[in-house]
């Protein structure tokens, strides 16, 4: 499990690698969304493990930085 400092680095200095994947909001109630998450997990496992960060996407309005954006959850 990542330390608090490592988690902060994931948020403040996002950078994908063979061990780190950033995924925008996935609809995990949908088969395609679950398949995307499963493929990312399999790819990381094949490389010896890693971290998937959900809810982060590129914010082109902020110079290309990754930003986190919430969504309404079904009730």
PDB file of N, CA and C in Angstrom:
ATOM      1  N   UNK A   1       0.845  -1.177   0.000  1.00  0.00           N
ATOM      2  CA  UNK A   1       0.000   0.000   0.000  1.00  0.00           C
ATOM      3  C   UNK A   1       0.892   1.241   0.000  1.00  0.00           C
ATOM      4  N   UNK A   2       0.547   2.236  -0.815  1.00  0.00           N
ATOM      5  CA  UNK A   2       1.365   3.449  -0.871  1.00  0.00           C
ATOM      6  C   UNK A   2       1.272   4.249   0.434  1.00  0.00           C
ATOM      7  N   UNK A   3       2.347   4.941   0.726  1.00  0.00           N
ATOM      8  CA  UNK A   3       2.359   5.823   1.897  1.00  0.00           C
ATOM      9  C   UNK A   3       1.588   7.103   1.565  1.00  0.00           C
ATOM     10  N   UNK A   4       1.328   7.913   2.578  1.00  0.00           N
ATOM     11  CA  UNK A   4       0.635   9.185   2.365  1.00  0.00           C
ATOM     12  C   UNK A   4       1.426  10.076   1.406  1.00  0.00           C
ATOM     13  N   UNK A   5       2.737  10.098   1.542  1.00  0.00           N
ATOM     14  CA  UNK A   5       3.574  10.917   0.656  1.00  0.00           C
ATOM     15  C   UNK A   5       3.491  10.417  -0.784  1.00  0.00           C
ATOM     16  N   UNK A   6       3.471   9.105  -0.962  1.00  0.00           N
ATOM     17  CA  UNK A   6       3.366   8.556  -2.316  1.00  0.00           C
ATOM     18  C   UNK A   6       2.008   8.876  -2.936  1.00  0.00           C
ATOM     19  N   UNK A   7       0.954   8.838  -2.128  1.00  0.00           N
ATOM     20  CA  UNK A   7      -0.369   9.197  -2.630  1.00  0.00           C
ATOM     21  C   UNK A   7      -0.430  10.660  -3.045  1.00  0.00           C
ATOM     22  N   UNK A   8       0.175  11.530  -2.243  1.00  0.00           N
ATOM     23  CA  UNK A   8       0.208  12.946  -2.605  1.00  0.00           C
ATOM     24  C   UNK A   8       0.972  13.160  -3.911  1.00  0.00           C
ATOM     25  N   UNK A   9       2.059  12.435  -4.101  1.00  0.00           N
ATOM     26  CA  UNK A   9       2.814  12.539  -5.350  1.00  0.00           C
ATOM     27  C   UNK A   9       1.967  12.108  -6.542  1.00  0.00           C
ATOM     28  N   UNK A  10       1.142  11.085  -6.358  1.00  0.00           N
ATOM     29  CA  UNK A  10       0.260  10.639  -7.438  1.00  0.00           C
ATOM     30  C   UNK A  10      -0.721  11.733  -7.849  1.00  0.00           C
ATOM     31  N   UNK A  11      -1.158  12.520  -6.866  1.00  0.00           N
ATOM     32  CA  UNK A  11      -2.125  13.579  -7.146  1.00  0.00           C
ATOM     33  C   UNK A  11      -1.485  14.864  -7.652  1.00  0.00           C
ATOM     34  N   UNK A  12      -0.383  15.255  -7.050  1.00  0.00           N
ATOM     35  CA  UNK A  12       0.231  16.535  -7.391  1.00  0.00           C
ATOM     36  C   UNK A  12       1.193  16.461  -8.573  1.00  0.00           C
ATOM     37  N   UNK A  13       1.767  15.294  -8.813  1.00  0.00           N
ATOM     38  CA  UNK A  13       2.732  15.130  -9.905  1.00  0.00           C
ATOM     39  C   UNK A  13       2.363  13.902 -10.740  1.00  0.00           C
ATOM     40  N   UNK A  14       1.178  13.933 -11.379  1.00  0.00           N
ATOM     41  CA  UNK A  14       0.717  12.757 -12.113  1.00  0.00           C
ATOM     42  C   UNK A  14       1.606  12.438 -13.307  1.00  0.00           C
ATOM     43  N   UNK A  15       1.945  11.191 -13.413  1.00  0.00           N
ATOM     44  CA  UNK A  15       2.775  10.730 -14.531  1.00  0.00           C
ATOM     45  C   UNK A  15       2.542   9.240 -14.713  1.00  0.00           C
ATOM     46  N   UNK A  16       1.997   8.865 -15.871  1.00  0.00           N
ATOM     47  CA  UNK A  16       1.762   7.449 -16.126  1.00  0.00           C
ATOM     48  C   UNK A  16       3.070   6.744 -16.430  1.00  0.00           C
ATOM     49  N   UNK A  17       3.112   5.478 -16.033  1.00  0.00           N
ATOM     50  CA  UNK A  17       4.267   4.630 -16.302  1.00  0.00           C
ATOM     51  C   UNK A  17       3.765   3.202 -16.416  1.00  0.00           C
ATOM     52  N   UNK A  18       4.674   2.245 -16.506  1.00  0.00           N
ATOM     53  CA  UNK A  18       4.261   0.852 -16.546  1.00  0.00           C
ATOM     54  C   UNK A  18       3.641   0.409 -15.227  1.00  0.00           C
ATOM     55  N   UNK A  19       3.850   1.179 -14.151  1.00  0.00           N
ATOM     56  CA  UNK A  19       3.330   0.816 -12.835  1.00  0.00           C
ATOM     57  C   UNK A  19       2.215   1.739 -12.345  1.00  0.00           C
ATOM     58  N   UNK A  20       1.894   2.786 -13.107  1.00  0.00           N
ATOM     59  CA  UNK A  20       0.868   3.744 -12.676  1.00  0.00           C
ATOM     60  C   UNK A  20      -0.041   4.056 -13.856  1.00  0.00           C
ATOM     61  N   UNK A  21      -1.342   3.872 -13.652  1.00  0.00           N
ATOM     62  CA  UNK A  21      -2.342   4.184 -14.666  1.00  0.00           C
ATOM     63  C   UNK A  21      -3.343   5.166 -14.091  1.00  0.00           C
ATOM     64  N   UNK A  22      -3.681   6.189 -14.842  1.00  0.00           N
ATOM     65  CA  UNK A  22      -4.729   7.132 -14.465  1.00  0.00           C
ATOM     66  C   UNK A  22      -5.920   6.881 -15.374  1.00  0.00           C
ATOM     67  N   UNK A  23      -7.073   6.710 -14.791  1.00  0.00           N
ATOM     68  CA  UNK A  23      -8.290   6.473 -15.559  1.00  0.00           C
ATOM     69  C   UNK A  23      -9.316   7.529 -15.202  1.00  0.00           C
ATOM     70  N   UNK A  24      -9.970   8.055 -16.237  1.00  0.00           N
ATOM     71  CA  UNK A  24     -11.063   8.979 -15.964  1.00  0.00           C
ATOM     72  C   UNK A  24     -12.227   8.179 -15.399  1.00  0.00           C
ATOM     73  N   UNK A  25     -13.274   8.842 -15.047  1.00  0.00           N
ATOM     74  CA  UNK A  25     -14.414   8.164 -14.422  1.00  0.00           C
ATOM     75  C   UNK A  25     -14.893   7.045 -15.318  1.00  0.00           C
ATOM     76  N   UNK A  26     -14.954   5.867 -14.768  1.00  0.00           N
ATOM     77  CA  UNK A  26     -15.463   4.704 -15.482  1.00  0.00           C
ATOM     78  C   UNK A  26     -16.836   4.361 -14.924  1.00  0.00           C
ATOM     79  N   UNK A  27     -17.730   4.001 -15.798  1.00  0.00           N
ATOM     80  CA  UNK A  27     -19.039   3.543 -15.363  1.00  0.00           C
ATOM     81  C   UNK A  27     -18.917   2.047 -15.084  1.00  0.00           C
ATOM     82  N   UNK A  28     -18.705   1.696 -13.833  1.00  0.00           N
ATOM     83  CA  UNK A  28     -18.488   0.300 -13.478  1.00  0.00           C
ATOM     84  C   UNK A  28     -19.780  -0.505 -13.439  1.00  0.00           C
ATOM     85  N   UNK A  29     -20.923   0.150 -13.720  1.00  0.00           N
ATOM     86  CA  UNK A  29     -22.164  -0.591 -13.885  1.00  0.00           C
ATOM     87  C   UNK A  29     -22.302  -1.080 -15.325  1.00  0.00           C
ATOM     88  N   UNK A  30     -21.418  -0.608 -16.177  1.00  0.00           N
ATOM     89  CA  UNK A  30     -21.424  -0.953 -17.594  1.00  0.00           C
ATOM     90  C   UNK A  30     -20.324  -1.977 -17.881  1.00  0.00           C
ATOM     91  N   UNK A  31     -20.616  -2.947 -18.739  1.00  0.00           N
ATOM     92  CA  UNK A  31     -19.640  -3.987 -19.074  1.00  0.00           C
ATOM     93  C   UNK A  31     -18.367  -3.394 -19.655  1.00  0.00           C
ATOM     94  N   UNK A  32     -18.482  -2.403 -20.508  1.00  0.00           N
ATOM     95  CA  UNK A  32     -17.297  -1.797 -21.136  1.00  0.00           C
ATOM     96  C   UNK A  32     -16.413  -1.114 -20.098  1.00  0.00           C
ATOM     97  N   UNK A  33     -17.007  -0.448 -19.120  1.00  0.00           N
ATOM     98  CA  UNK A  33     -16.230   0.194 -18.060  1.00  0.00           C
ATOM     99  C   UNK A  33     -15.500  -0.818 -17.208  1.00  0.00           C
ATOM    100  N   UNK A  34     -16.181  -1.906 -16.864  1.00  0.00           N
ATOM    101  CA  UNK A  34     -15.528  -2.957 -16.068  1.00  0.00           C
ATOM    102  C   UNK A  34     -14.416  -3.620 -16.860  1.00  0.00           C
ATOM    103  N   UNK A  35     -14.627  -3.788 -18.172  1.00  0.00           N
ATOM    104  CA  UNK A  35     -13.598  -4.394 -19.022  1.00  0.00           C
ATOM    105  C   UNK A  35     -12.362  -3.505 -19.088  1.00  0.00           C
ATOM    106  N   UNK A  36     -12.551  -2.204 -19.189  1.00  0.00           N
ATOM    107  CA  UNK A  36     -11.425  -1.269 -19.221  1.00  0.00           C
ATOM    108  C   UNK A  36     -10.610  -1.353 -17.935  1.00  0.00           C
ATOM    109  N   UNK A  37     -11.299  -1.388 -16.803  1.00  0.00           N
ATOM    110  CA  UNK A  37     -10.605  -1.494 -15.523  1.00  0.00           C
ATOM    111  C   UNK A  37      -9.882  -2.837 -15.404  1.00  0.00           C
ATOM    112  N   UNK A  38     -10.522  -3.901 -15.841  1.00  0.00           N
ATOM    113  CA  UNK A  38      -9.899  -5.228 -15.781  1.00  0.00           C
ATOM    114  C   UNK A  38      -8.649  -5.285 -16.653  1.00  0.00           C
ATOM    115  N   UNK A  39      -8.708  -4.713 -17.854  1.00  0.00           N
ATOM    116  CA  UNK A  39      -7.543  -4.703 -18.745  1.00  0.00           C
ATOM    117  C   UNK A  39      -6.385  -3.927 -18.119  1.00  0.00           C
ATOM    118  N   UNK A  40      -6.691  -2.811 -17.481  1.00  0.00           N
ATOM    119  CA  UNK A  40      -5.636  -2.026 -16.825  1.00  0.00           C
ATOM    120  C   UNK A  40      -5.016  -2.824 -15.685  1.00  0.00           C
ATOM    121  N   UNK A  41      -5.850  -3.510 -14.900  1.00  0.00           N
ATOM    122  CA  UNK A  41      -5.336  -4.308 -13.783  1.00  0.00           C
ATOM    123  C   UNK A  41      -4.477  -5.466 -14.284  1.00  0.00           C
ATOM    124  N   UNK A  42      -4.899  -6.110 -15.369  1.00  0.00           N
ATOM    125  CA  UNK A  42      -4.125  -7.214 -15.936  1.00  0.00           C
ATOM    126  C   UNK A  42      -2.778  -6.714 -16.452  1.00  0.00           C
ATOM    127  N   UNK A  43      -2.791  -5.569 -17.117  1.00  0.00           N
ATOM    128  CA  UNK A  43      -1.538  -5.008 -17.639  1.00  0.00           C
ATOM    129  C   UNK A  43      -0.567  -4.702 -16.502  1.00  0.00           C
ATOM    130  N   UNK A  44      -1.075  -4.123 -15.413  1.00  0.00           N
ATOM    131  CA  UNK A  44      -0.216  -3.827 -14.270  1.00  0.00           C
ATOM    132  C   UNK A  44       0.296  -5.111 -13.631  1.00  0.00           C
ATOM    133  N   UNK A  45      -0.558  -6.115 -13.521  1.00  0.00           N
ATOM    134  CA  UNK A  45      -0.136  -7.393 -12.939  1.00  0.00           C
ATOM    135  C   UNK A  45       0.960  -8.036 -13.782  1.00  0.00           C
ATOM    136  N   UNK A  46       0.853  -7.917 -15.083  1.00  0.00           N
ATOM    137  CA  UNK A  46       1.874  -8.479 -15.970  1.00  0.00           C
ATOM    138  C   UNK A  46       3.217  -7.775 -15.826  1.00  0.00           C
ATOM    139  N   UNK A  47       3.205  -6.563 -15.319  1.00  0.00           N
ATOM    140  CA  UNK A  47       4.441  -5.800 -15.108  1.00  0.00           C
ATOM    141  C   UNK A  47       4.930  -5.899 -13.666  1.00  0.00           C
ATOM    142  N   UNK A  48       4.284  -6.720 -12.856  1.00  0.00           N
ATOM    143  CA  UNK A  48       4.730  -6.897 -11.470  1.00  0.00           C
ATOM    144  C   UNK A  48       3.940  -6.091 -10.462  1.00  0.00           C
ATOM    145  N   UNK A  49       2.842  -5.480 -10.874  1.00  0.00           N
ATOM    146  CA  UNK A  49       1.992  -4.727  -9.950  1.00  0.00           C
ATOM    147  C   UNK A  49       2.054  -3.236 -10.227  1.00  0.00           C
ATOM    148  N   UNK A  50       1.203  -2.509  -9.542  1.00  0.00           N
ATOM    149  CA  UNK A  50       1.168  -1.070  -9.730  1.00  0.00           C
ATOM    150  C   UNK A  50      -0.067  -0.462  -9.107  1.00  0.00           C
ATOM    151  N   UNK A  51      -0.386   0.735  -9.567  1.00  0.00           N
ATOM    152  CA  UNK A  51      -1.473   1.527  -8.996  1.00  0.00           C
ATOM    153  C   UNK A  51      -2.356   2.037 -10.121  1.00  0.00           C
ATOM    154  N   UNK A  52      -3.680   1.939  -9.916  1.00  0.00           N
ATOM    155  CA  UNK A  52      -4.646   2.550 -10.825  1.00  0.00           C
ATOM    156  C   UNK A  52      -5.311   3.682 -10.059  1.00  0.00           C
ATOM    157  N   UNK A  53      -5.231   4.887 -10.588  1.00  0.00           N
ATOM    158  CA  UNK A  53      -5.858   6.054  -9.968  1.00  0.00           C
ATOM    159  C   UNK A  53      -7.122   6.356 -10.762  1.00  0.00           C
ATOM    160  N   UNK A  54      -8.272   6.265 -10.104  1.00  0.00           N
ATOM    161  CA  UNK A  54      -9.551   6.533 -10.760  1.00  0.00           C
ATOM    162  C   UNK A  54      -9.980   7.970 -10.508  1.00  0.00           C
ATOM    163  N   UNK A  55     -10.679   8.542 -11.481  1.00  0.00           N
ATOM    164  CA  UNK A  55     -11.237   9.868 -11.308  1.00  0.00           C
ATOM    165  C   UNK A  55     -10.332  11.004 -11.733  1.00  0.00           C
ATOM    166  N   UNK A  56      -9.236  10.702 -12.366  1.00  0.00           N
ATOM    167  CA  UNK A  56      -8.314  11.747 -12.826  1.00  0.00           C
ATOM    168  C   UNK A  56      -8.380  11.814 -14.342  1.00  0.00           C
ATOM    169  N   UNK A  57      -8.426  13.031 -14.861  1.00  0.00           N
ATOM    170  CA  UNK A  57      -8.400  13.203 -16.304  1.00  0.00           C
ATOM    171  C   UNK A  57      -7.633  14.461 -16.647  1.00  0.00           C
ATOM    172  N   UNK A  58      -7.184  14.543 -17.891  1.00  0.00           N
ATOM    173  CA  UNK A  58      -6.455  15.720 -18.324  1.00  0.00           C
ATOM    174  C   UNK A  58      -7.400  16.908 -18.383  1.00  0.00           C
ATOM    175  N   UNK A  59      -6.990  18.018 -17.805  1.00  0.00           N
ATOM    176  CA  UNK A  59      -7.775  19.245 -17.816  1.00  0.00           C
ATOM    177  C   UNK A  59      -7.073  20.223 -18.750  1.00  0.00           C
ATOM    178  N   UNK A  60      -7.508  20.245 -20.002  1.00  0.00           N
ATOM    179  CA  UNK A  60      -6.826  21.082 -20.992  1.00  0.00           C
ATOM    180  C   UNK A  60      -6.961  22.565 -20.667  1.00  0.00           C
ATOM    181  N   UNK A  61      -7.939  22.928 -19.867  1.00  0.00           N
ATOM    182  CA  UNK A  61      -8.105  24.318 -19.467  1.00  0.00           C
ATOM    183  C   UNK A  61      -7.044  24.777 -18.480  1.00  0.00           C
ATOM    184  N   UNK A  62      -6.337  23.843 -17.895  1.00  0.00           N
ATOM    185  CA  UNK A  62      -5.302  24.160 -16.913  1.00  0.00           C
ATOM    186  C   UNK A  62      -3.922  23.808 -17.446  1.00  0.00           C
ATOM    187  N   UNK A  63      -3.717  23.928 -18.734  1.00  0.00           N
ATOM    188  CA  UNK A  63      -2.413  23.672 -19.304  1.00  0.00           C
ATOM    189  C   UNK A  63      -2.055  22.205 -19.432  1.00  0.00           C
ATOM    190  N   UNK A  64      -3.056  21.335 -19.444  1.00  0.00           N
ATOM    191  CA  UNK A  64      -2.796  19.924 -19.637  1.00  0.00           C
ATOM    192  C   UNK A  64      -2.583  19.140 -18.361  1.00  0.00           C
ATOM    193  N   UNK A  65      -2.713  19.786 -17.216  1.00  0.00           N
ATOM    194  CA  UNK A  65      -2.536  19.061 -15.949  1.00  0.00           C
ATOM    195  C   UNK A  65      -3.712  18.111 -15.739  1.00  0.00           C
ATOM    196  N   UNK A  66      -3.500  17.078 -14.957  1.00  0.00           N
ATOM    197  CA  UNK A  66      -4.588  16.169 -14.625  1.00  0.00           C
ATOM    198  C   UNK A  66      -5.395  16.760 -13.487  1.00  0.00           C
ATOM    199  N   UNK A  67      -6.690  16.720 -13.623  1.00  0.00           N
ATOM    200  CA  UNK A  67      -7.563  17.199 -12.569  1.00  0.00           C
ATOM    201  C   UNK A  67      -8.566  16.136 -12.191  1.00  0.00           C
ATOM    202  N   UNK A  68      -9.087  16.192 -11.013  1.00  0.00           N
ATOM    203  CA  UNK A  68     -10.072  15.214 -10.549  1.00  0.00           C
ATOM    204  C   UNK A  68     -11.449  15.862 -10.625  1.00  0.00           C
ATOM    205  N   UNK A  69     -12.375  15.137 -11.200  1.00  0.00           N
ATOM    206  CA  UNK A  69     -13.724  15.667 -11.380  1.00  0.00           C
ATOM    207  C   UNK A  69     -14.734  14.642 -10.913  1.00  0.00           C
ATOM    208  N   UNK A  70     -15.626  15.075 -10.032  1.00  0.00           N
ATOM    209  CA  UNK A  70     -16.638  14.175  -9.505  1.00  0.00           C
ATOM    210  C   UNK A  70     -17.765  13.968 -10.489  1.00  0.00           C
ATOM    211  N   UNK A  71     -18.633  13.035 -10.135  1.00  0.00           N
ATOM    212  CA  UNK A  71     -19.818  12.797 -10.948  1.00  0.00           C
ATOM    213  C   UNK A  71     -20.965  12.449 -10.013  1.00  0.00           C
ATOM    214  N   UNK A  72     -22.176  12.646 -10.494  1.00  0.00           N
ATOM    215  CA  UNK A  72     -23.336  12.286  -9.705  1.00  0.00           C
ATOM    216  C   UNK A  72     -23.496  10.777  -9.697  1.00  0.00           C
ATOM    217  N   UNK A  73     -23.709  10.230  -8.527  1.00  0.00           N
ATOM    218  CA  UNK A  73     -23.899   8.787  -8.390  1.00  0.00           C
ATOM    219  C   UNK A  73     -25.384   8.477  -8.424  1.00  0.00           C
ATOM    220  N   UNK A  74     -25.754   7.356  -9.042  1.00  0.00           N
ATOM    221  CA  UNK A  74     -27.174   6.988  -9.047  1.00  0.00           C
ATOM    222  C   UNK A  74     -27.647   6.694  -7.633  1.00  0.00           C
ATOM    223  N   UNK A  75     -28.880   7.009  -7.364  1.00  0.00           N
ATOM    224  CA  UNK A  75     -29.442   6.763  -6.025  1.00  0.00           C
ATOM    225  C   UNK A  75     -30.255   5.512  -6.014  1.00  0.00           C
TER     226      UNK A  75
END
